[in-house]
Short mmCIF file of C-alpha atoms and ligand atoms in Angstrom, two decimals:
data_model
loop_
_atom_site.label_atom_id
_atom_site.label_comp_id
_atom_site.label_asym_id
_atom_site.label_seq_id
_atom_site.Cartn_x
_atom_site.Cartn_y
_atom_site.Cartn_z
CA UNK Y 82 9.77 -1.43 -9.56
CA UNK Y 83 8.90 0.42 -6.69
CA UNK Y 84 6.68 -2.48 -4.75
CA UNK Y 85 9.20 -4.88 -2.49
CA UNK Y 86 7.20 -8.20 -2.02
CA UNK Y 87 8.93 -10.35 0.41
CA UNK Y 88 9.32 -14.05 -0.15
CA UNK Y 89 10.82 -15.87 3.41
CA UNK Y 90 11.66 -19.28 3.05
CA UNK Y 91 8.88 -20.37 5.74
CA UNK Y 92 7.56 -16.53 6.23
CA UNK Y 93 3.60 -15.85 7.05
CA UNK Y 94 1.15 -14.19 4.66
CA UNK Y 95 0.78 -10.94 5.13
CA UNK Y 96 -2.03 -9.03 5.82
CA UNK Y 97 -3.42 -5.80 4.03
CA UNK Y 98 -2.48 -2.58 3.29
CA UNK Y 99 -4.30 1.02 3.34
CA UNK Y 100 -4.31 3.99 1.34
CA UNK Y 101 -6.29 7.04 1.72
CA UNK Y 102 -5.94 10.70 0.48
CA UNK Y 103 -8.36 14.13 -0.21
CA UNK Y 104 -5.92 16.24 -2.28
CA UNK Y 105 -8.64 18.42 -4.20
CA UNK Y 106 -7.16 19.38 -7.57
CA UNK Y 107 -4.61 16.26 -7.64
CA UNK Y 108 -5.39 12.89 -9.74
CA UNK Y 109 -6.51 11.24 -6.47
CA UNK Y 110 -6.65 8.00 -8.29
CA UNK Y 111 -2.85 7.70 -9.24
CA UNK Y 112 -1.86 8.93 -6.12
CA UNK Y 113 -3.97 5.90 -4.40
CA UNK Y 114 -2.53 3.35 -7.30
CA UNK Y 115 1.23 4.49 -6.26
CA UNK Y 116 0.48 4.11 -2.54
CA UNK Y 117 -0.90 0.73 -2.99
CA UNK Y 118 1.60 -0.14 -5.09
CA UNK Y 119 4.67 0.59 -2.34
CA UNK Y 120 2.37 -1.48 -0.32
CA UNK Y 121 1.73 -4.19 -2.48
CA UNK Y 122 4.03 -6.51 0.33
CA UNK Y 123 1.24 -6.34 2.40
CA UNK Y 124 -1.47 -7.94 0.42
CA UNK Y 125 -1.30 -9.77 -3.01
CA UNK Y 126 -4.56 -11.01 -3.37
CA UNK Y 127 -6.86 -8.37 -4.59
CA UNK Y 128 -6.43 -4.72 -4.80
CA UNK Y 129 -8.67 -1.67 -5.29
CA UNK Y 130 -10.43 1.69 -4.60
CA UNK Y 131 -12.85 4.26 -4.36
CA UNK Y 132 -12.87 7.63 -5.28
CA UNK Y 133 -15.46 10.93 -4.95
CA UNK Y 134 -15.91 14.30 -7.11
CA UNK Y 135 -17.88 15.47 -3.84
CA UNK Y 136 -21.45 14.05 -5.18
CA UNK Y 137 -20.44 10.27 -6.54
CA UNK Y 138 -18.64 7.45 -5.21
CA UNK Y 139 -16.86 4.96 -7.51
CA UNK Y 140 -15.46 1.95 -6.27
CA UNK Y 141 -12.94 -0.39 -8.31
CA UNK Y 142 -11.53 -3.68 -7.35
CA UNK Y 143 -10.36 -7.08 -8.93
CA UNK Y 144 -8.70 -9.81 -7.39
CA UNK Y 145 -4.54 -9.37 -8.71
CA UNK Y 146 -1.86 -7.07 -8.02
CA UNK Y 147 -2.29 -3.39 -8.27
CA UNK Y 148 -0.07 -3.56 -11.42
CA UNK Y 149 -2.87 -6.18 -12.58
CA UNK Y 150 -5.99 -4.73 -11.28
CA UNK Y 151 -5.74 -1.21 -12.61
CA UNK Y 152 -4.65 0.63 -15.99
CA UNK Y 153 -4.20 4.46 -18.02
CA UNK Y 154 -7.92 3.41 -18.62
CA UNK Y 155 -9.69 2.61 -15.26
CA UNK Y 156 -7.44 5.46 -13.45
CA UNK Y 157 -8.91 7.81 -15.94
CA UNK Y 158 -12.48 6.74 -15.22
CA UNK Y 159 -11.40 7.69 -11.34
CA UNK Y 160 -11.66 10.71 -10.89
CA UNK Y 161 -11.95 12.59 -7.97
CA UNK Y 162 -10.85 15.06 -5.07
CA UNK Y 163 -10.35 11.87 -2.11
CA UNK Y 164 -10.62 8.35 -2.03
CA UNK Y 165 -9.25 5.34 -0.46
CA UNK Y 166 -7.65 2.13 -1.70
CA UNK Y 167 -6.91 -1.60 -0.11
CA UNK Y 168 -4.40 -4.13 -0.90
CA UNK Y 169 -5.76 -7.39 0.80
CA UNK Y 170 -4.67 -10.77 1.92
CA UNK Y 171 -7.41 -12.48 3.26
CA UNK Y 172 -7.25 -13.35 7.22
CA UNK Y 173 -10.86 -13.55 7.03
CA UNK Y 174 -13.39 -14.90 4.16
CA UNK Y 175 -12.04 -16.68 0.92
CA UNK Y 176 -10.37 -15.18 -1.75
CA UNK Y 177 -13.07 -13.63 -4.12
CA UNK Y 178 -14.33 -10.81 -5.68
CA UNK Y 179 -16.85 -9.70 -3.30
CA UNK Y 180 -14.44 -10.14 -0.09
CA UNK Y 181 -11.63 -7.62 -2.48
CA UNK Y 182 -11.99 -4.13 -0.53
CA UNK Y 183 -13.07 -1.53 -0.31
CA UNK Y 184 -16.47 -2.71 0.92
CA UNK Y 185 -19.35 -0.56 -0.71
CA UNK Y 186 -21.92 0.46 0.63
CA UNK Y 187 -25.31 2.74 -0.19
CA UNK Y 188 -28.79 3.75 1.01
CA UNK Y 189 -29.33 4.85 -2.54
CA UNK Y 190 -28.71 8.38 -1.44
CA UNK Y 191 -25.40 8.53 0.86
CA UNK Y 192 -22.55 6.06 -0.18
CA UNK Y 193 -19.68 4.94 1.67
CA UNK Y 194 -16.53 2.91 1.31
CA UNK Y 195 -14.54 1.01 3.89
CA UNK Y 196 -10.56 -0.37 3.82
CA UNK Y 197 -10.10 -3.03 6.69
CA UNK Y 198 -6.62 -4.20 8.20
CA UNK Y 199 -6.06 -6.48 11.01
CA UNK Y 200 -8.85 -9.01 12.24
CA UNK Y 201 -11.56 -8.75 14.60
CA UNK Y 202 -12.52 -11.08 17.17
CA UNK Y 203 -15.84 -10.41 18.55
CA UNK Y 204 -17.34 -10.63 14.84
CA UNK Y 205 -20.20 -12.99 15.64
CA UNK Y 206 -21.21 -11.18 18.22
CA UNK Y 207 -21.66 -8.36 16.12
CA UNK Y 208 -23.55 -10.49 13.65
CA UNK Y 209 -25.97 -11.25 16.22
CA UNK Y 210 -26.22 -8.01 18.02
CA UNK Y 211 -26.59 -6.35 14.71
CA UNK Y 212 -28.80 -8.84 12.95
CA UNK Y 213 -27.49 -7.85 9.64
CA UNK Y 214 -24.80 -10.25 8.75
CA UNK Y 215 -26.87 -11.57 6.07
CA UNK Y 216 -24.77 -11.59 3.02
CA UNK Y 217 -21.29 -10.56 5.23
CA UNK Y 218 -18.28 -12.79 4.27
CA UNK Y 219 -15.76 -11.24 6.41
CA UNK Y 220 -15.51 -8.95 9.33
CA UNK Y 221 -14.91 -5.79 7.55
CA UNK Y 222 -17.97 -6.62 5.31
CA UNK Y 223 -19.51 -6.59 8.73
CA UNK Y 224 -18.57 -3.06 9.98
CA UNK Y 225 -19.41 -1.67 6.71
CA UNK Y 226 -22.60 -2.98 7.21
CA UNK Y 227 -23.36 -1.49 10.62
CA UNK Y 228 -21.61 1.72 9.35
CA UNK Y 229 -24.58 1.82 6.72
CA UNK Y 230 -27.13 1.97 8.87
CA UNK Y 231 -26.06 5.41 8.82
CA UNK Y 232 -28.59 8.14 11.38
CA UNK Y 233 -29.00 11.56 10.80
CA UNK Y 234 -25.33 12.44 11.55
CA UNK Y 235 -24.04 10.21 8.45
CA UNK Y 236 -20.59 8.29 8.38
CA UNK Y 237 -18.84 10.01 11.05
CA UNK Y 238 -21.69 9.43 13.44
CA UNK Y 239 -22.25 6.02 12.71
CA UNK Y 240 -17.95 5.49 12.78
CA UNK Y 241 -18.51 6.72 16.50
CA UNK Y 242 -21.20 4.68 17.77
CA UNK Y 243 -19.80 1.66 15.97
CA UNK Y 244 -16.01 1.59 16.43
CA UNK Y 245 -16.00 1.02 20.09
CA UNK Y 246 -18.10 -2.16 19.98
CA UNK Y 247 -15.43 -3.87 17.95
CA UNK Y 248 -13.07 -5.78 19.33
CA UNK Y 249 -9.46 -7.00 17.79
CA UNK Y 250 -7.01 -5.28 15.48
CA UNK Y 251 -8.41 -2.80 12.88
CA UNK Y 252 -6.74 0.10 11.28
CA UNK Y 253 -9.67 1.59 8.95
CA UNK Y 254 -9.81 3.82 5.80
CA UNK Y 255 -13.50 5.22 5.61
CA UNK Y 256 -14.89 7.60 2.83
CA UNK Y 257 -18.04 9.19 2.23
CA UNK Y 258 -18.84 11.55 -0.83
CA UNK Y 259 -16.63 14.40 0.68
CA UNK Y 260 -14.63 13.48 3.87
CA UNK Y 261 -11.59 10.62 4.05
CA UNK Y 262 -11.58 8.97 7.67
CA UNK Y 263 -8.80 7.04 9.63
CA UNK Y 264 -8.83 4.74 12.64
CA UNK Y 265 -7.06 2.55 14.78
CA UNK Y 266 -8.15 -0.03 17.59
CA UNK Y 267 -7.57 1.61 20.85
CA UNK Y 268 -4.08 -1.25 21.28
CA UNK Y 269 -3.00 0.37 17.78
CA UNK Y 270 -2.06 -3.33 16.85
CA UNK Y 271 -1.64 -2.52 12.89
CA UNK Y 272 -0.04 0.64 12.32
CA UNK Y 273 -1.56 3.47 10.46
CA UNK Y 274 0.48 6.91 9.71
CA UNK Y 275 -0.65 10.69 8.48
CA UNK Y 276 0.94 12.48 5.70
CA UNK Y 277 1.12 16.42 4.60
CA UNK Y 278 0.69 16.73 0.84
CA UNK Y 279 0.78 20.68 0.11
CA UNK Y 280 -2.99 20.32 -0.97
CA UNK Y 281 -3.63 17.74 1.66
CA UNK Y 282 -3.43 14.73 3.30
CA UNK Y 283 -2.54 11.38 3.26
CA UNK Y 284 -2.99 8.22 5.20
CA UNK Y 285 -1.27 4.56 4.85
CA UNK Y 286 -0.19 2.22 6.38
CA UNK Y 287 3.63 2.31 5.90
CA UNK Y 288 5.10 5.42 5.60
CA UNK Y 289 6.79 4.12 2.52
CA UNK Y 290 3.52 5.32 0.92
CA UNK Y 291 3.78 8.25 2.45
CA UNK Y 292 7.45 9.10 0.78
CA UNK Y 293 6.00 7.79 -2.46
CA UNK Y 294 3.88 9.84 -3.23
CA UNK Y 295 5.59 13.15 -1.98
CA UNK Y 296 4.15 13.01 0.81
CA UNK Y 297 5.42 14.47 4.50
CA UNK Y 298 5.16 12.58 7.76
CA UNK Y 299 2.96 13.47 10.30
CA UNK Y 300 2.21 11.44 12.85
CA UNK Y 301 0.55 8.26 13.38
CA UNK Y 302 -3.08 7.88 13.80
CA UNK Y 303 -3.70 7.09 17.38
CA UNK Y 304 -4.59 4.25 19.15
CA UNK Y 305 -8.55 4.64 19.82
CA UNK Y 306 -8.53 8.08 17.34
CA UNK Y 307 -10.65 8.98 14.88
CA UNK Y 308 -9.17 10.96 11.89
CA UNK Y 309 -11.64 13.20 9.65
CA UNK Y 310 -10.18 14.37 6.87
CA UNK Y 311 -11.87 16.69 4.33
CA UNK Y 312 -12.31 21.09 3.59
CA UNK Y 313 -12.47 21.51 7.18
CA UNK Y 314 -9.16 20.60 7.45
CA UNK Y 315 -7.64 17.51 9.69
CA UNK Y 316 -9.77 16.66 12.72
CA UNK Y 317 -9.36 14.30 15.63
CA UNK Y 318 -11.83 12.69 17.51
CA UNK Y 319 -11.20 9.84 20.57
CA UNK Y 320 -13.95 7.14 20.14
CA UNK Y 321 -12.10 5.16 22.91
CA UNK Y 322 -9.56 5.44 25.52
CA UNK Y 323 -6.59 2.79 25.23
CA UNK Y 324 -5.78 0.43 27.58
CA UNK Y 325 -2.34 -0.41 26.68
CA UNK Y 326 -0.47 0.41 23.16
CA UNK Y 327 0.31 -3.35 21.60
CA UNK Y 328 1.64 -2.72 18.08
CA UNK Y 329 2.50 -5.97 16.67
CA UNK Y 330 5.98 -6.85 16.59
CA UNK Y 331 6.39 -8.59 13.99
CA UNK Y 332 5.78 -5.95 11.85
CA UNK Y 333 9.50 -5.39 12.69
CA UNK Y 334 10.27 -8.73 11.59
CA UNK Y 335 8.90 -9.42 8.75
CA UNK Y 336 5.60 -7.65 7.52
CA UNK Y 337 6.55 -4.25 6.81
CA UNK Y 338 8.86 -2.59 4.37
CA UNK Y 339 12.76 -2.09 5.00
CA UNK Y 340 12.41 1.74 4.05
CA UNK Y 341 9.41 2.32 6.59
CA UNK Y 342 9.00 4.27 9.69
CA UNK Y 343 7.32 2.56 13.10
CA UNK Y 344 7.14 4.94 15.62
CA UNK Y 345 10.30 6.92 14.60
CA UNK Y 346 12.12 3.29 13.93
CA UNK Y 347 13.23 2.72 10.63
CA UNK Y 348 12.40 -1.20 9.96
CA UNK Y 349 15.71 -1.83 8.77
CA UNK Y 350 17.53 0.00 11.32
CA UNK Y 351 15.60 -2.74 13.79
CA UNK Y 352 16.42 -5.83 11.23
CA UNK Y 353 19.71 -4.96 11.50
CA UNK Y 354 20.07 -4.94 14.58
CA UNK Y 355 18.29 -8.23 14.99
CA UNK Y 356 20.76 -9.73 12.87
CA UNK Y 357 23.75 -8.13 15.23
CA UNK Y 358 21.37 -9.64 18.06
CA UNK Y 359 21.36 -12.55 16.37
CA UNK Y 360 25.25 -13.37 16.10
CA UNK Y 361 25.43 -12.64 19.93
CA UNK Y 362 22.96 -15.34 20.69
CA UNK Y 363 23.16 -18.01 18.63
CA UNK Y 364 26.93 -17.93 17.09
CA UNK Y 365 27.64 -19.70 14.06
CA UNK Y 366 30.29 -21.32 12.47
CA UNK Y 367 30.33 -20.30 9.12
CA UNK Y 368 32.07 -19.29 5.80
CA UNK Y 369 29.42 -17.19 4.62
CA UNK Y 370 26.45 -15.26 5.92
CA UNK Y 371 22.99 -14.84 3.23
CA UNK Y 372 20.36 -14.05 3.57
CA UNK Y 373 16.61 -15.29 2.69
CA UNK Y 374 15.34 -12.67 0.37
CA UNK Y 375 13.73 -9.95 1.19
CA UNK Y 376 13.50 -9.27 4.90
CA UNK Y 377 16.56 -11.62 5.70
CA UNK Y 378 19.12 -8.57 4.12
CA UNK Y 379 19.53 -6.29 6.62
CA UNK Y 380 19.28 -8.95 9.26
CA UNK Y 381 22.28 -10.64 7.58
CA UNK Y 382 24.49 -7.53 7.03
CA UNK Y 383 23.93 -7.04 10.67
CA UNK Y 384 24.80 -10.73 11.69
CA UNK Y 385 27.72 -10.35 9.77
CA UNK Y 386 29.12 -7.50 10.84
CA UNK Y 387 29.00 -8.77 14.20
CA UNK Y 388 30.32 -12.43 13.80
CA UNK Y 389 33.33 -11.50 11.36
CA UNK Y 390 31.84 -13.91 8.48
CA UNK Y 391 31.44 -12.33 5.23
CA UNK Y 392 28.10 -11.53 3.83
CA UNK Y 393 26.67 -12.86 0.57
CA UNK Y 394 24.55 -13.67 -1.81
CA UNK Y 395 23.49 -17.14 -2.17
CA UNK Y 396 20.03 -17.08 -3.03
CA UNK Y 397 18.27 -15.71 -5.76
CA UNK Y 398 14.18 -14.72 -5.98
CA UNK Y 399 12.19 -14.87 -9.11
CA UNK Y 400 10.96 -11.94 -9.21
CA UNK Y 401 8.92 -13.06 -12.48
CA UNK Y 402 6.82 -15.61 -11.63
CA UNK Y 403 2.85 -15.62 -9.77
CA UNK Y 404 3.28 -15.37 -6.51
CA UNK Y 405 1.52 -17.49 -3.74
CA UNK Y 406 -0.05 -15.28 -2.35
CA UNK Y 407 -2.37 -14.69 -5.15
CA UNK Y 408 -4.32 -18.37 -3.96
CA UNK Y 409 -2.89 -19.44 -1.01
CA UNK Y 410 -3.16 -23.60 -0.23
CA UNK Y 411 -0.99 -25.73 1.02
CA UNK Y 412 0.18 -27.16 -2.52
CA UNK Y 413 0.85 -23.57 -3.95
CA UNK Y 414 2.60 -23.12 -0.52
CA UNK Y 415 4.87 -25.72 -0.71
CA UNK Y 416 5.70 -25.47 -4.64
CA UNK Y 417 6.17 -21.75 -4.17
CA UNK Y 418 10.17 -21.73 -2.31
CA UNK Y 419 11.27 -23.45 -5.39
CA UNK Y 420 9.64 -21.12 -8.03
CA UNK Y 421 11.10 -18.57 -6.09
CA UNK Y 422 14.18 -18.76 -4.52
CA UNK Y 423 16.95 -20.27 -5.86
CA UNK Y 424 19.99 -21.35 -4.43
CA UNK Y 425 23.55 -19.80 -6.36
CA UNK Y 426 25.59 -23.07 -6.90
CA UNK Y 427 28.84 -20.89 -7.53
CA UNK Y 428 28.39 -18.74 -4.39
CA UNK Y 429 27.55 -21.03 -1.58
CA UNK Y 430 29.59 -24.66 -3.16
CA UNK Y 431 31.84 -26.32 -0.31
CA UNK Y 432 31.18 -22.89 1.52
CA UNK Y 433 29.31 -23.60 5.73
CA UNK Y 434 26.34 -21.75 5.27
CA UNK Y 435 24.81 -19.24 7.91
CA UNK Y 436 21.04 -18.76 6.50
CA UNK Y 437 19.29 -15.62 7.88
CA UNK Y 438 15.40 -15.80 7.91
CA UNK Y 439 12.76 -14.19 9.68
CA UNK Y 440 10.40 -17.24 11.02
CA UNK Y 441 9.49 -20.52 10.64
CA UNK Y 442 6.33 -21.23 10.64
CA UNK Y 443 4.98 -24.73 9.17
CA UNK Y 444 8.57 -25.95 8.80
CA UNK Y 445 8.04 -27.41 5.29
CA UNK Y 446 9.58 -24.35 3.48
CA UNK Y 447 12.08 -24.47 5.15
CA UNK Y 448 13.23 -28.16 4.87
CA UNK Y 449 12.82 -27.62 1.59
CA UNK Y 450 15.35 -24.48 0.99
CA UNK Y 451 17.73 -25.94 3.40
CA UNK Y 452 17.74 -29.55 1.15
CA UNK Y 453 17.97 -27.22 -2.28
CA UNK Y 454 21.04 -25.80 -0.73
CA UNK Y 455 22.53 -28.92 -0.05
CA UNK Y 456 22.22 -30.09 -3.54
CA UNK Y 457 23.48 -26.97 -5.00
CA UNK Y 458 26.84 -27.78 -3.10
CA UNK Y 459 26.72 -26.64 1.01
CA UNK Y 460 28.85 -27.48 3.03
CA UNK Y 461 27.04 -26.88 6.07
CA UNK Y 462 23.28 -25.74 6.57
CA UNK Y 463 23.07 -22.78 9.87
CA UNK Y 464 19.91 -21.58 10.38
CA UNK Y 465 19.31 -18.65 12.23
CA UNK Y 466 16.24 -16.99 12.53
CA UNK Y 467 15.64 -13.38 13.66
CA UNK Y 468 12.77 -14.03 15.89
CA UNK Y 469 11.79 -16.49 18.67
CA UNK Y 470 9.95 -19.71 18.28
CA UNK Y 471 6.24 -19.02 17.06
CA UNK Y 472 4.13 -20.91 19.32
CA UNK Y 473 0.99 -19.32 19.22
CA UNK Y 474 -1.23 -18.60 16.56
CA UNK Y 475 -2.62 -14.98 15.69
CA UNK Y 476 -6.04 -13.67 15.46
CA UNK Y 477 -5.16 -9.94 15.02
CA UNK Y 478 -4.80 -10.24 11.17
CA UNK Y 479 -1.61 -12.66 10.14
CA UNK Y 480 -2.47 -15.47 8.91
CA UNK Y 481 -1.35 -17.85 11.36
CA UNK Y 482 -4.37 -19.17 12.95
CA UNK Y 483 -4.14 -22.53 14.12
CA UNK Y 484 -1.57 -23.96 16.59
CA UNK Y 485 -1.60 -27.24 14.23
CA UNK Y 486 0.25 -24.81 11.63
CA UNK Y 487 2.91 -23.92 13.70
CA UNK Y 488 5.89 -26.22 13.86
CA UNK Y 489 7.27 -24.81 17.47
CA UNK Y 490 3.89 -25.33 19.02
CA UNK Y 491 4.59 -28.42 20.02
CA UNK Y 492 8.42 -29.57 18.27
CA UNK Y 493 11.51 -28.27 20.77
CA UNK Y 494 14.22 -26.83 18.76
CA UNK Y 495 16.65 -29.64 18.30
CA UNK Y 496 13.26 -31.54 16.82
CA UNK Y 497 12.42 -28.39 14.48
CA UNK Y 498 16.36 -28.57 13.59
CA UNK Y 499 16.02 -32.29 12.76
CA UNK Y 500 12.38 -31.76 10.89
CA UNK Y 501 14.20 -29.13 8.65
CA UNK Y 502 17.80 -31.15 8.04
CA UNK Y 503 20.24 -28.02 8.74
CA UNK Y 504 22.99 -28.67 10.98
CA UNK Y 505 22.26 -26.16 13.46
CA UNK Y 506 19.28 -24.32 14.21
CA UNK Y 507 19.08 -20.97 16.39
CA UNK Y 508 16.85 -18.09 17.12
CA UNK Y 509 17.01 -15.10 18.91
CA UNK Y 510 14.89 -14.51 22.13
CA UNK Y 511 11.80 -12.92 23.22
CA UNK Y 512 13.92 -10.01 25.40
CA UNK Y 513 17.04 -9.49 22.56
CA UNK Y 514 14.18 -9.12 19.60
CA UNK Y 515 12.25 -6.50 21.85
CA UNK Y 516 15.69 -4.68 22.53
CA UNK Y 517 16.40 -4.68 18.75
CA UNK Y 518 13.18 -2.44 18.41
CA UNK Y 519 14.78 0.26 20.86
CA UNK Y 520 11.32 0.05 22.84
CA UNK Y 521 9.18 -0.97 25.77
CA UNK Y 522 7.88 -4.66 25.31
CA UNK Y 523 5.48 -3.74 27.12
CA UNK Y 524 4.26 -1.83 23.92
CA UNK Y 525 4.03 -4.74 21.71
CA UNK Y 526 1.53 -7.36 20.99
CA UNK Y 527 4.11 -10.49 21.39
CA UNK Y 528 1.42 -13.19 21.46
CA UNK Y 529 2.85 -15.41 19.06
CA UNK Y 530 6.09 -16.00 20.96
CA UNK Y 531 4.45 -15.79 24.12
CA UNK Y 532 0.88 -16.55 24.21
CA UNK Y 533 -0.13 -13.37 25.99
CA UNK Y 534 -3.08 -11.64 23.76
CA UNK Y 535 -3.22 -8.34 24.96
CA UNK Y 536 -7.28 -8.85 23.67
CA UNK Y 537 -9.10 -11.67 24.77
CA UNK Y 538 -9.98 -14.58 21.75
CA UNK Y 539 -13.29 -16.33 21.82
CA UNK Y 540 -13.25 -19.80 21.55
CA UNK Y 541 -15.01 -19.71 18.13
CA UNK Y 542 -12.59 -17.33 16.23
CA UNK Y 543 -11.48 -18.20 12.71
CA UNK Y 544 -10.50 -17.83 9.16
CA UNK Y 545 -13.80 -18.70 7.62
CA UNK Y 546 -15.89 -17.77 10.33
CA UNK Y 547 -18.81 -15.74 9.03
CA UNK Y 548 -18.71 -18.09 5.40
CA UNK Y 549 -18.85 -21.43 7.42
CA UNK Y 550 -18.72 -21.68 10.69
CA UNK Y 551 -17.81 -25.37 11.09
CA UNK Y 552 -14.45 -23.94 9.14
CA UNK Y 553 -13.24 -21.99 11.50
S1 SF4 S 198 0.08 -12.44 17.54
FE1 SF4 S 198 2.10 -12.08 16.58
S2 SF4 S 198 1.68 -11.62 14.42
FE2 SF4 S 198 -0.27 -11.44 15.55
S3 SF4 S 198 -0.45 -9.27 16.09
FE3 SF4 S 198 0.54 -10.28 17.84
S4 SF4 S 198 2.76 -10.12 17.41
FE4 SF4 S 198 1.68 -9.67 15.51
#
């Protein structure tokens, strides 16, 4: 299976991934349905995308997993020399049909199609200014929208007069009937990488896509850049200066893929050295070190390797069942760390556990895992967790939005330790996670560990926003 879905004990939801390509002479379609597919970590939900022979757009979506959404039947339908495709969690709108991405849209002459990641934050204002929002459920629904009002210079035109009116995180995929475009917020908060195919190009948003599908690294799209990419070859326009870069951190920590690339950083390279971090900080007392599947594994290895205590396995996933993702509530949410992650009764029995995770969010999960591994024999329960307290919720895309969610908000550790019954509870801090990343914090958006949003939020910002306002 090449897809690596990630299942924390108390992790966040993800957010969405992107996949575009014009490869004239390939099957653009199965090239899309493989990059989606190494990206399926970063959105469960729904999956789909659109494709053009140079005259015709075709768009495909369905609420699933790429393995779910799309056959030998539909990708034979799809043909075409460029398209893009979207893997989506929802941070904005509910989870239906019409909110699954690409967004299409038509003037019953020129067609376009739009892949959103990341979350804006000046949507209603947009709404109003534009007086379109009509039938728009979420934000990207919304720039599609204003993208289809078109002019005489078509998509490209309309990308540069709308793009820098938007404000929050977005890494786009754009298409029209014969050119593939790619941009990024002027902080670059989501990430958002080129690659070389030897008939083309490429763009995802890990550059495990990239390796996928033979593809060679680039670069990265550009904070405030606008990509074109079609027979004229690879062009680069600025539609706004940036201000500051402010990737987001945590996609270090826990939202992208072990075997990707951020800004010359291999994500595991950085886990691991969280988890060395991690043991230098907040020492444990323990027999054996395991980790919470999947981002907690290189963490661990590193912790271990630095504390002396041997590394293990003492959790298993499911890899088999539905995932919560697919409809996430609070019920599914809590019943989901016992579908999926079981404890190993002969690995961890009598044995002083040191439990590597990435965050703790609600808390719930957590208690939960920690009281399944006392019944399946612990010893001791040590918690470590590879990232400081999250305090603050996010509005650039991860769906954390409400400071009622988050457990640290307004609990002090030793209360969070008590809440989620292990014996000792640590995490590493603000400076030693930064430091892990090899990088200028300065360069991050941090603003769930330390309330500094390198964009301003309105007051009225939310999930549900442009579906119900009283929601949000
Ligand atoms: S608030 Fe946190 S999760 Fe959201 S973009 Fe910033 S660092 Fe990432």
């Amino acid at each position: 299976m090449l897809a690596s879905p990630r299942v924390g004990a108390e992790s966040p939801k993800d957010e969405c991934g992107l996949f575009g390509v014009w490869a004239p002479g390939e099957d653009v379609a199965r090239l899309i349905y493989f990059g989606l597919f190494a990206q399926q970590h970063r959105g469960q939900e729904s999956a789909g995308m659109a494709v053009s022979d140079g005259e015709h757009l075709l768009v495909y979506k369905e609420l699933g997993l790429v393995s779910q959404v799309f056959n030998e039947a539909t990708l034979t339908t799809l043909q075409g020399d460029l398209g893009i495709g979207h893997n989506r969690y929802s941070t904005t709108g509910s989870t239906t049909w019409e909110n699954a991405q690409p967004a299409f849209k038509t003037d019953g002459i020129r067609s376009l199609a739009l892949g959103h990641n990341g979350n804006l934050v000046n949507t209603l204002e947009l709404a109003e200014r534009a007086a379109r929002a009509g039938g728009a459920t979420t934000d990207s629904d919304l720039v599609a929208t204003l993208l289809a009002r078109f002019g005489d210079g078509g998509l490209e035109a309309a990308a540069l007069d709308v793009l820098p009116t938007l404000e929050g995180a977005f890494s786009f995929v754009m298409m029209n009937e014969r050119s593939v475009f790619a941009a990024r917020d002027p902080f670059g908060l989501r990430p958002l990488s080129i690659g070389r195919l030897t008939n083309g190009y490429v763009v995802a948003s890990e550059t495990c896509a990239l390796d996928i599908v033979g593809a060679v690294f680039v670069r990265d799209v550009e904070p405030g850049e606008l990509v074109r990419i079609d027979d004229r070859g690879l062009q680069s326009t600025r539609f706004a200066e940036s201000p500051r870069q402010a990737l987001c951190i945590f996609e270090y920590v826990y939202l992208a893929r072990a075997d990707s690339r951020l800004r010359g950083r291999t994500v595991y390279e950085v886990r691991r050295d969280l988890g060395r971090r991690l043991a230098i900080e907040a020492p444990a007392d323990g027999d054996l070190v395991i980790p919470v599947p999947d981002t907690g594994h290189s963490a661990a290895q590193g912790f271990a390797e630095v504390s002396g205590i041997p590394y293990g396995e003492g959790l298993m996933k499911n890899r088999y069942v539905g995932r919560t993702f697919i409809q996430p509530s609070q019920t599914l949410r809590e019943r989901g760390v016992k579908l999926k992650l079981n404890p190993i009764p002969e690995a961890i029995a009598g044995k002083r556990l040191v439990v590597i995770d990435d965050s703790i969010v609600r808390g719930t999960t957590t208690r939960q895992l920690v009281q399944a591994l006392r019944e399946a024999g612990a010893a001791e329960v040590h918690t470590r967790i590879t990232c400081p307290p999250i305090r603050w919720p996010c509005f650039y895309g991860i769906d954390m939005s409400s400071r009622s969610e988050l457990i640290a908000s307004d609990l002090a550790v030793e209360e969070i330790r008590r809440y989620v019954g292990a014996d000792s509870l640590g995490y590493l801090s603000l400076e030693g996670m930064v430091a892990a990343t090899g990088q200028d914090g300065g360069e991050f958006c941090r603003a769930c560990f330390d309330g500094e949003y390198p964009i301003p939020i309105p007051e009225y910002a939310g999930k549900f926003l442009l579906e119900n306002p009283a929601k949000s």
